[in-house]
Amino acid sequence: GPSGQGFDEGYLKGMGVMSAEQILEIPIKRFKPTSEECPFCRDAKVKENGSKCLGVCRNPQNVPGPLLYPHQMQEVEDAVRMQVQAMADKDQPRTDHGVQVLWEFSVESGNMERSRYFGFSSDMYHYDHFIGKALKNFDPLVRNTGHAIESVGKMEDGRTMCKVKVTDNVGKDTYWVFIMVVRSFGKYEGCWQSHRIIQTDDKYHSKFLDPLQV
């Protein structure tokens, strides 16, 4: 049956069991931030223009998309931090919301071509398939208890590598590489998005991460 919070896998209070695709269509009741304290931007770093705004609080109220999504006002660290934090709160404000944020930030989501987003060849066309792969391969990110972006550097091919230490839900540190790119077309043109997200615990400190993997 439903939990006290109204969340079970595929369950929305008052609406019964729904498919992942149906859940995506349910509008989220959004915050109405004030200029003094926006719940999205208050923890962001101050940018060169003196603003902390991530742009996401400018979205219309009560629309189906996730609360967090790419925006041109975000820097690369913002885009990484928002994804890790969304997985810490995976099922808030609805089932698998954190996974939907990852999907929205993936530069290859919805593409017909094969992708190495997870470090191995897989399809990125169906959101339903993405949920299962994300929960399996990103298990230490689910309900993580904290993270630190430890380095950000440009790769030879022009992509940006962010190395992130993530503390899982039992207090163990895990080590991740986010390969980030700026999207060149579409509704997120000019925004930072993820090209790869890979757990690299044993290779984290190597200067020679497998180029075929990342």
PDB file of C-alpha atoms in Angstrom:
ATOM      1  CA  GLY A   1       0.000   0.000   0.000  1.00  0.00           C
ATOM      2  CA  PRO A   2       1.057   3.654  -0.177  1.00  0.00           C
ATOM      3  CA  SER A   3       3.507   5.046   2.338  1.00  0.00           C
ATOM      4  CA  GLY A   4       2.763   7.896   4.694  1.00  0.00           C
ATOM      5  CA  GLN A   5       4.289  10.322   2.219  1.00  0.00           C
ATOM      6  CA  GLY A   6       2.110   9.075  -0.624  1.00  0.00           C
ATOM      7  CA  PHE A   7       5.079   7.609  -2.486  1.00  0.00           C
ATOM      8  CA  ASP A   8       5.604   4.023  -3.553  1.00  0.00           C
ATOM      9  CA  GLU A   9       7.199   2.890  -6.766  1.00  0.00           C
ATOM     10  CA  GLY A  10       4.744   3.966  -9.429  1.00  0.00           C
ATOM     11  CA  TYR A  11       2.208   5.225  -6.907  1.00  0.00           C
ATOM     12  CA  LEU A  12       0.757   8.718  -6.605  1.00  0.00           C
ATOM     13  CA  LYS A  13      -1.669   9.414  -3.797  1.00  0.00           C
ATOM     14  CA  GLY A  14      -5.230   9.580  -5.016  1.00  0.00           C
ATOM     15  CA  MET A  15      -4.303   8.341  -8.498  1.00  0.00           C
ATOM     16  CA  GLY A  16      -3.320   4.713  -7.923  1.00  0.00           C
ATOM     17  CA  VAL A  17      -0.556   2.831  -9.712  1.00  0.00           C
ATOM     18  CA  MET A  18       0.754   4.598 -12.809  1.00  0.00           C
ATOM     19  CA  SER A  19       3.399   3.908 -15.443  1.00  0.00           C
ATOM     20  CA  ALA A  20       6.621   5.909 -15.510  1.00  0.00           C
ATOM     21  CA  GLU A  21       5.425   7.773 -18.594  1.00  0.00           C
ATOM     22  CA  GLN A  22       2.135   8.692 -16.906  1.00  0.00           C
ATOM     23  CA  ILE A  23       3.956   9.951 -13.828  1.00  0.00           C
ATOM     24  CA  LEU A  24       6.000  12.291 -16.029  1.00  0.00           C
ATOM     25  CA  GLU A  25       2.798  14.007 -17.137  1.00  0.00           C
ATOM     26  CA  ILE A  26       1.635  14.905 -13.617  1.00  0.00           C
ATOM     27  CA  PRO A  27       2.373  18.573 -12.862  1.00  0.00           C
ATOM     28  CA  ILE A  28       4.546  19.237  -9.829  1.00  0.00           C
ATOM     29  CA  LYS A  29       3.417  21.886  -7.379  1.00  0.00           C
ATOM     30  CA  ARG A  30       6.319  24.291  -7.599  1.00  0.00           C
ATOM     31  CA  PHE A  31       7.897  26.644  -5.130  1.00  0.00           C
ATOM     32  CA  LYS A  32       7.151  30.328  -5.438  1.00  0.00           C
ATOM     33  CA  PRO A  33      10.536  31.780  -4.480  1.00  0.00           C
ATOM     34  CA  THR A  34      11.110  35.276  -3.184  1.00  0.00           C
ATOM     35  CA  SER A  35      14.051  37.410  -4.205  1.00  0.00           C
ATOM     36  CA  GLU A  36      15.474  36.955  -0.700  1.00  0.00           C
ATOM     37  CA  GLU A  37      15.572  33.147  -0.579  1.00  0.00           C
ATOM     38  CA  CYS A  38      15.002  30.961  -3.602  1.00  0.00           C
ATOM     39  CA  PRO A  39      14.991  27.265  -2.589  1.00  0.00           C
ATOM     40  CA  PHE A  40      16.827  26.332  -5.796  1.00  0.00           C
ATOM     41  CA  CYS A  41      19.547  28.954  -5.893  1.00  0.00           C
ATOM     42  CA  ARG A  42      20.323  29.724  -2.255  1.00  0.00           C
ATOM     43  CA  ASP A  43      23.165  27.151  -2.094  1.00  0.00           C
ATOM     44  CA  ALA A  44      24.645  27.960  -5.507  1.00  0.00           C
ATOM     45  CA  LYS A  45      27.935  29.813  -5.745  1.00  0.00           C
ATOM     46  CA  VAL A  46      28.022  33.466  -6.722  1.00  0.00           C
ATOM     47  CA  LYS A  47      28.911  33.882 -10.395  1.00  0.00           C
ATOM     48  CA  GLU A  48      31.066  36.535 -12.025  1.00  0.00           C
ATOM     49  CA  ASN A  49      27.987  38.700 -12.628  1.00  0.00           C
ATOM     50  CA  GLY A  50      27.256  38.690  -8.891  1.00  0.00           C
ATOM     51  CA  SER A  51      24.202  36.424  -9.226  1.00  0.00           C
ATOM     52  CA  LYS A  52      23.553  33.010  -7.698  1.00  0.00           C
ATOM     53  CA  CYS A  53      20.509  32.346  -9.904  1.00  0.00           C
ATOM     54  CA  LEU A  54      20.372  28.973 -11.705  1.00  0.00           C
ATOM     55  CA  GLY A  55      17.418  29.978 -13.854  1.00  0.00           C
ATOM     56  CA  VAL A  56      15.159  27.109 -12.818  1.00  0.00           C
ATOM     57  CA  CYS A  57      12.923  29.220 -10.568  1.00  0.00           C
ATOM     58  CA  ARG A  58      11.824  31.110 -13.673  1.00  0.00           C
ATOM     59  CA  ASN A  59       9.851  28.143 -14.982  1.00  0.00           C
ATOM     60  CA  PRO A  60       6.034  28.474 -15.075  1.00  0.00           C
ATOM     61  CA  GLN A  61       4.121  26.964 -12.180  1.00  0.00           C
ATOM     62  CA  ASN A  62       2.537  23.505 -12.364  1.00  0.00           C
ATOM     63  CA  VAL A  63       4.013  22.044 -15.552  1.00  0.00           C
ATOM     64  CA  PRO A  64       4.992  18.375 -16.029  1.00  0.00           C
ATOM     65  CA  GLY A  65       8.783  18.764 -16.293  1.00  0.00           C
ATOM     66  CA  PRO A  66      11.205  18.190 -13.383  1.00  0.00           C
ATOM     67  CA  LEU A  67      11.983  20.936 -10.891  1.00  0.00           C
ATOM     68  CA  LEU A  68      15.639  20.958 -11.961  1.00  0.00           C
ATOM     69  CA  TYR A  69      16.749  21.146 -15.594  1.00  0.00           C
ATOM     70  CA  PRO A  70      19.505  22.720 -17.736  1.00  0.00           C
ATOM     71  CA  HIS A  71      19.579  26.499 -18.100  1.00  0.00           C
ATOM     72  CA  GLN A  72      22.063  28.860 -19.731  1.00  0.00           C
ATOM     73  CA  MET A  73      22.580  30.635 -16.406  1.00  0.00           C
ATOM     74  CA  GLN A  74      24.179  27.488 -14.930  1.00  0.00           C
ATOM     75  CA  GLU A  75      27.911  26.842 -14.856  1.00  0.00           C
ATOM     76  CA  VAL A  76      29.264  23.319 -15.234  1.00  0.00           C
ATOM     77  CA  GLU A  77      29.581  22.819 -11.464  1.00  0.00           C
ATOM     78  CA  ASP A  78      25.949  23.874 -11.034  1.00  0.00           C
ATOM     79  CA  ALA A  79      24.775  21.276 -13.544  1.00  0.00           C
ATOM     80  CA  VAL A  80      26.720  18.494 -11.792  1.00  0.00           C
ATOM     81  CA  ARG A  81      25.688  19.543  -8.289  1.00  0.00           C
ATOM     82  CA  MET A  82      22.003  19.706  -9.205  1.00  0.00           C
ATOM     83  CA  GLN A  83      22.052  16.156 -10.579  1.00  0.00           C
ATOM     84  CA  VAL A  84      23.798  14.668  -7.545  1.00  0.00           C
ATOM     85  CA  GLN A  85      21.463  16.506  -5.183  1.00  0.00           C
ATOM     86  CA  ALA A  86      18.415  15.386  -7.160  1.00  0.00           C
ATOM     87  CA  MET A  87      19.493  11.763  -6.665  1.00  0.00           C
ATOM     88  CA  ALA A  88      19.952  12.399  -2.948  1.00  0.00           C
ATOM     89  CA  ASP A  89      16.251  13.320  -2.915  1.00  0.00           C
ATOM     90  CA  LYS A  90      15.349  10.719  -5.573  1.00  0.00           C
ATOM     91  CA  ASP A  91      11.653  10.394  -4.810  1.00  0.00           C
ATOM     92  CA  GLN A  92      10.857  14.005  -3.952  1.00  0.00           C
ATOM     93  CA  PRO A  93       8.560  15.526  -4.974  1.00  0.00           C
ATOM     94  CA  ARG A  94       7.478  12.352  -6.818  1.00  0.00           C
ATOM     95  CA  THR A  95       8.667   8.830  -7.603  1.00  0.00           C
ATOM     96  CA  ASP A  96      12.040   8.800  -9.428  1.00  0.00           C
ATOM     97  CA  HIS A  97      12.126  12.584  -9.834  1.00  0.00           C
ATOM     98  CA  GLY A  98      15.921  12.403  -9.388  1.00  0.00           C
ATOM     99  CA  VAL A  99      16.213  10.010 -12.336  1.00  0.00           C
ATOM    100  CA  GLN A 100      14.083  12.336 -14.439  1.00  0.00           C
ATOM    101  CA  VAL A 101      16.532  15.147 -13.641  1.00  0.00           C
ATOM    102  CA  LEU A 102      19.419  12.958 -14.891  1.00  0.00           C
ATOM    103  CA  TRP A 103      17.441  12.231 -18.081  1.00  0.00           C
ATOM    104  CA  GLU A 104      16.807  15.940 -18.623  1.00  0.00           C
ATOM    105  CA  PHE A 105      20.498  16.743 -18.150  1.00  0.00           C
ATOM    106  CA  SER A 106      21.679  13.955 -20.490  1.00  0.00           C
ATOM    107  CA  VAL A 107      22.739  15.410 -23.834  1.00  0.00           C
ATOM    108  CA  GLU A 108      21.848  12.126 -25.579  1.00  0.00           C
ATOM    109  CA  SER A 109      18.485  11.354 -23.966  1.00  0.00           C
ATOM    110  CA  GLY A 110      15.849  10.446 -26.540  1.00  0.00           C
ATOM    111  CA  ASN A 111      18.419   9.774 -29.279  1.00  0.00           C
ATOM    112  CA  MET A 112      18.048   6.745 -31.516  1.00  0.00           C
ATOM    113  CA  GLU A 113      21.824   6.199 -31.711  1.00  0.00           C
ATOM    114  CA  ARG A 114      23.663   4.055 -29.172  1.00  0.00           C
ATOM    115  CA  SER A 115      25.303   5.920 -26.286  1.00  0.00           C
ATOM    116  CA  ARG A 116      28.122   5.338 -23.796  1.00  0.00           C
ATOM    117  CA  TYR A 117      26.477   7.541 -21.164  1.00  0.00           C
ATOM    118  CA  PHE A 118      26.818   4.757 -18.568  1.00  0.00           C
ATOM    119  CA  GLY A 119      30.315   3.764 -19.771  1.00  0.00           C
ATOM    120  CA  PHE A 120      28.996   0.926 -21.934  1.00  0.00           C
ATOM    121  CA  SER A 121      27.010   0.899 -25.153  1.00  0.00           C
ATOM    122  CA  SER A 122      23.274   1.199 -24.572  1.00  0.00           C
ATOM    123  CA  ASP A 123      20.195   2.850 -25.999  1.00  0.00           C
ATOM    124  CA  MET A 124      19.006   6.222 -24.648  1.00  0.00           C
ATOM    125  CA  TYR A 125      15.719   6.363 -26.524  1.00  0.00           C
ATOM    126  CA  HIS A 126      13.229   5.089 -23.930  1.00  0.00           C
ATOM    127  CA  TYR A 127      12.874   6.816 -20.569  1.00  0.00           C
ATOM    128  CA  ASP A 128      11.478   3.610 -19.023  1.00  0.00           C
ATOM    129  CA  HIS A 129      14.693   1.752 -19.933  1.00  0.00           C
ATOM    130  CA  PHE A 130      16.797   4.651 -18.655  1.00  0.00           C
ATOM    131  CA  ILE A 131      15.198   4.441 -15.203  1.00  0.00           C
ATOM    132  CA  GLY A 132      16.277   0.828 -14.705  1.00  0.00           C
ATOM    133  CA  LYS A 133      19.829   1.376 -15.945  1.00  0.00           C
ATOM    134  CA  ALA A 134      20.256   4.553 -13.914  1.00  0.00           C
ATOM    135  CA  LEU A 135      19.079   2.947 -10.669  1.00  0.00           C
ATOM    136  CA  LYS A 136      21.370  -0.052 -11.221  1.00  0.00           C
ATOM    137  CA  ASN A 137      24.516   1.802 -12.290  1.00  0.00           C
ATOM    138  CA  PHE A 138      24.079   4.866 -10.101  1.00  0.00           C
ATOM    139  CA  ASP A 139      22.994   3.065  -6.925  1.00  0.00           C
ATOM    140  CA  PRO A 140      25.545   4.922  -4.707  1.00  0.00           C
ATOM    141  CA  LEU A 141      24.020   8.220  -5.844  1.00  0.00           C
ATOM    142  CA  VAL A 142      20.543   7.196  -4.662  1.00  0.00           C
ATOM    143  CA  ARG A 143      19.833   8.981  -1.369  1.00  0.00           C
ATOM    144  CA  ASN A 144      23.492  10.009  -1.107  1.00  0.00           C
ATOM    145  CA  THR A 145      24.377  12.004   1.988  1.00  0.00           C
ATOM    146  CA  GLY A 146      26.773  14.526   0.484  1.00  0.00           C
ATOM    147  CA  HIS A 147      29.222  15.301  -2.291  1.00  0.00           C
ATOM    148  CA  ALA A 148      32.206  17.442  -3.228  1.00  0.00           C
ATOM    149  CA  ILE A 149      33.289  18.504  -6.707  1.00  0.00           C
ATOM    150  CA  GLU A 150      37.035  17.993  -6.395  1.00  0.00           C
ATOM    151  CA  SER A 151      38.294  19.067  -9.817  1.00  0.00           C
ATOM    152  CA  VAL A 152      37.101  20.490 -13.113  1.00  0.00           C
ATOM    153  CA  GLY A 153      39.279  20.306 -16.216  1.00  0.00           C
ATOM    154  CA  LYS A 154      39.107  20.540 -19.979  1.00  0.00           C
ATOM    155  CA  MET A 155      39.800  17.328 -21.891  1.00  0.00           C
ATOM    156  CA  GLU A 156      41.844  17.178 -25.112  1.00  0.00           C
ATOM    157  CA  ASP A 157      38.693  16.636 -27.157  1.00  0.00           C
ATOM    158  CA  GLY A 158      37.055  19.764 -25.733  1.00  0.00           C
ATOM    159  CA  ARG A 159      34.731  18.089 -23.244  1.00  0.00           C
ATOM    160  CA  THR A 160      34.922  18.997 -19.542  1.00  0.00           C
ATOM    161  CA  MET A 161      35.695  16.404 -16.868  1.00  0.00           C
ATOM    162  CA  CYS A 162      34.339  16.931 -13.361  1.00  0.00           C
ATOM    163  CA  LYS A 163      35.621  14.612 -10.643  1.00  0.00           C
ATOM    164  CA  VAL A 164      33.151  14.224  -7.800  1.00  0.00           C
ATOM    165  CA  LYS A 165      33.374  12.457  -4.445  1.00  0.00           C
ATOM    166  CA  VAL A 166      29.933  11.247  -3.370  1.00  0.00           C
ATOM    167  CA  THR A 167      29.141   9.816   0.061  1.00  0.00           C
ATOM    168  CA  ASP A 168      26.524   7.095  -0.259  1.00  0.00           C
ATOM    169  CA  ASN A 169      23.591   6.456   2.075  1.00  0.00           C
ATOM    170  CA  VAL A 170      25.682   4.338   4.471  1.00  0.00           C
ATOM    171  CA  GLY A 171      28.558   6.815   4.673  1.00  0.00           C
ATOM    172  CA  LYS A 172      30.962   5.229   2.169  1.00  0.00           C
ATOM    173  CA  ASP A 173      32.814   7.548  -0.215  1.00  0.00           C
ATOM    174  CA  THR A 174      32.483   6.743  -3.919  1.00  0.00           C
ATOM    175  CA  TYR A 175      34.236   8.492  -6.789  1.00  0.00           C
ATOM    176  CA  TRP A 176      32.662   9.642 -10.032  1.00  0.00           C
ATOM    177  CA  VAL A 177      33.525  11.308 -13.314  1.00  0.00           C
ATOM    178  CA  PHE A 178      30.966  13.528 -15.020  1.00  0.00           C
ATOM    179  CA  ILE A 179      31.906  14.275 -18.632  1.00  0.00           C
ATOM    180  CA  MET A 180      30.085  17.487 -19.506  1.00  0.00           C
ATOM    181  CA  VAL A 181      29.432  19.320 -22.771  1.00  0.00           C
ATOM    182  CA  VAL A 182      27.606  22.464 -23.832  1.00  0.00           C
ATOM    183  CA  ARG A 183      24.649  21.551 -26.016  1.00  0.00           C
ATOM    184  CA  SER A 184      24.820  23.099 -29.478  1.00  0.00           C
ATOM    185  CA  PHE A 185      21.154  22.801 -30.539  1.00  0.00           C
ATOM    186  CA  GLY A 186      17.625  22.196 -29.315  1.00  0.00           C
ATOM    187  CA  LYS A 187      15.705  23.585 -26.355  1.00  0.00           C
ATOM    188  CA  TYR A 188      18.806  23.370 -24.148  1.00  0.00           C
ATOM    189  CA  GLU A 189      21.167  25.029 -26.619  1.00  0.00           C
ATOM    190  CA  GLY A 190      24.017  26.726 -24.758  1.00  0.00           C
ATOM    191  CA  CYS A 191      23.411  24.679 -21.572  1.00  0.00           C
ATOM    192  CA  TRP A 192      25.749  22.290 -19.771  1.00  0.00           C
ATOM    193  CA  GLN A 193      24.630  18.660 -20.060  1.00  0.00           C
ATOM    194  CA  SER A 194      26.090  15.239 -19.210  1.00  0.00           C
ATOM    195  CA  HIS A 195      27.762  13.154 -21.906  1.00  0.00           C
ATOM    196  CA  ARG A 196      28.984  10.430 -19.508  1.00  0.00           C
ATOM    197  CA  ILE A 197      28.482   9.668 -15.804  1.00  0.00           C
ATOM    198  CA  ILE A 198      30.804   6.887 -14.633  1.00  0.00           C
ATOM    199  CA  GLN A 199      31.816   5.511 -11.244  1.00  0.00           C
ATOM    200  CA  THR A 200      35.618   5.321 -11.356  1.00  0.00           C
ATOM    201  CA  ASP A 201      36.614   4.383  -7.817  1.00  0.00           C
ATOM    202  CA  ASP A 202      39.863   2.568  -8.636  1.00  0.00           C
ATOM    203  CA  LYS A 203      40.830   4.873 -11.531  1.00  0.00           C
ATOM    204  CA  TYR A 204      39.674   8.164 -10.002  1.00  0.00           C
ATOM    205  CA  HIS A 205      43.166   9.543  -9.373  1.00  0.00           C
ATOM    206  CA  SER A 206      44.646   8.279 -12.636  1.00  0.00           C
ATOM    207  CA  LYS A 207      45.626  10.792 -15.296  1.00  0.00           C
ATOM    208  CA  PHE A 208      44.870   8.103 -17.860  1.00  0.00           C
ATOM    209  CA  LEU A 209      41.192   7.277 -17.546  1.00  0.00           C
ATOM    210  CA  ASP A 210      40.207   4.865 -20.308  1.00  0.00           C
ATOM    211  CA  PRO A 211      39.455   7.131 -23.301  1.00  0.00           C
ATOM    212  CA  LEU A 212      37.114   4.505 -24.771  1.00  0.00           C
ATOM    213  CA  GLN A 213      35.116   4.477 -21.580  1.00  0.00           C
ATOM    214  CA  VAL A 214      34.768   8.216 -21.072  1.00  0.00           C
TER     215      VAL A 214
END
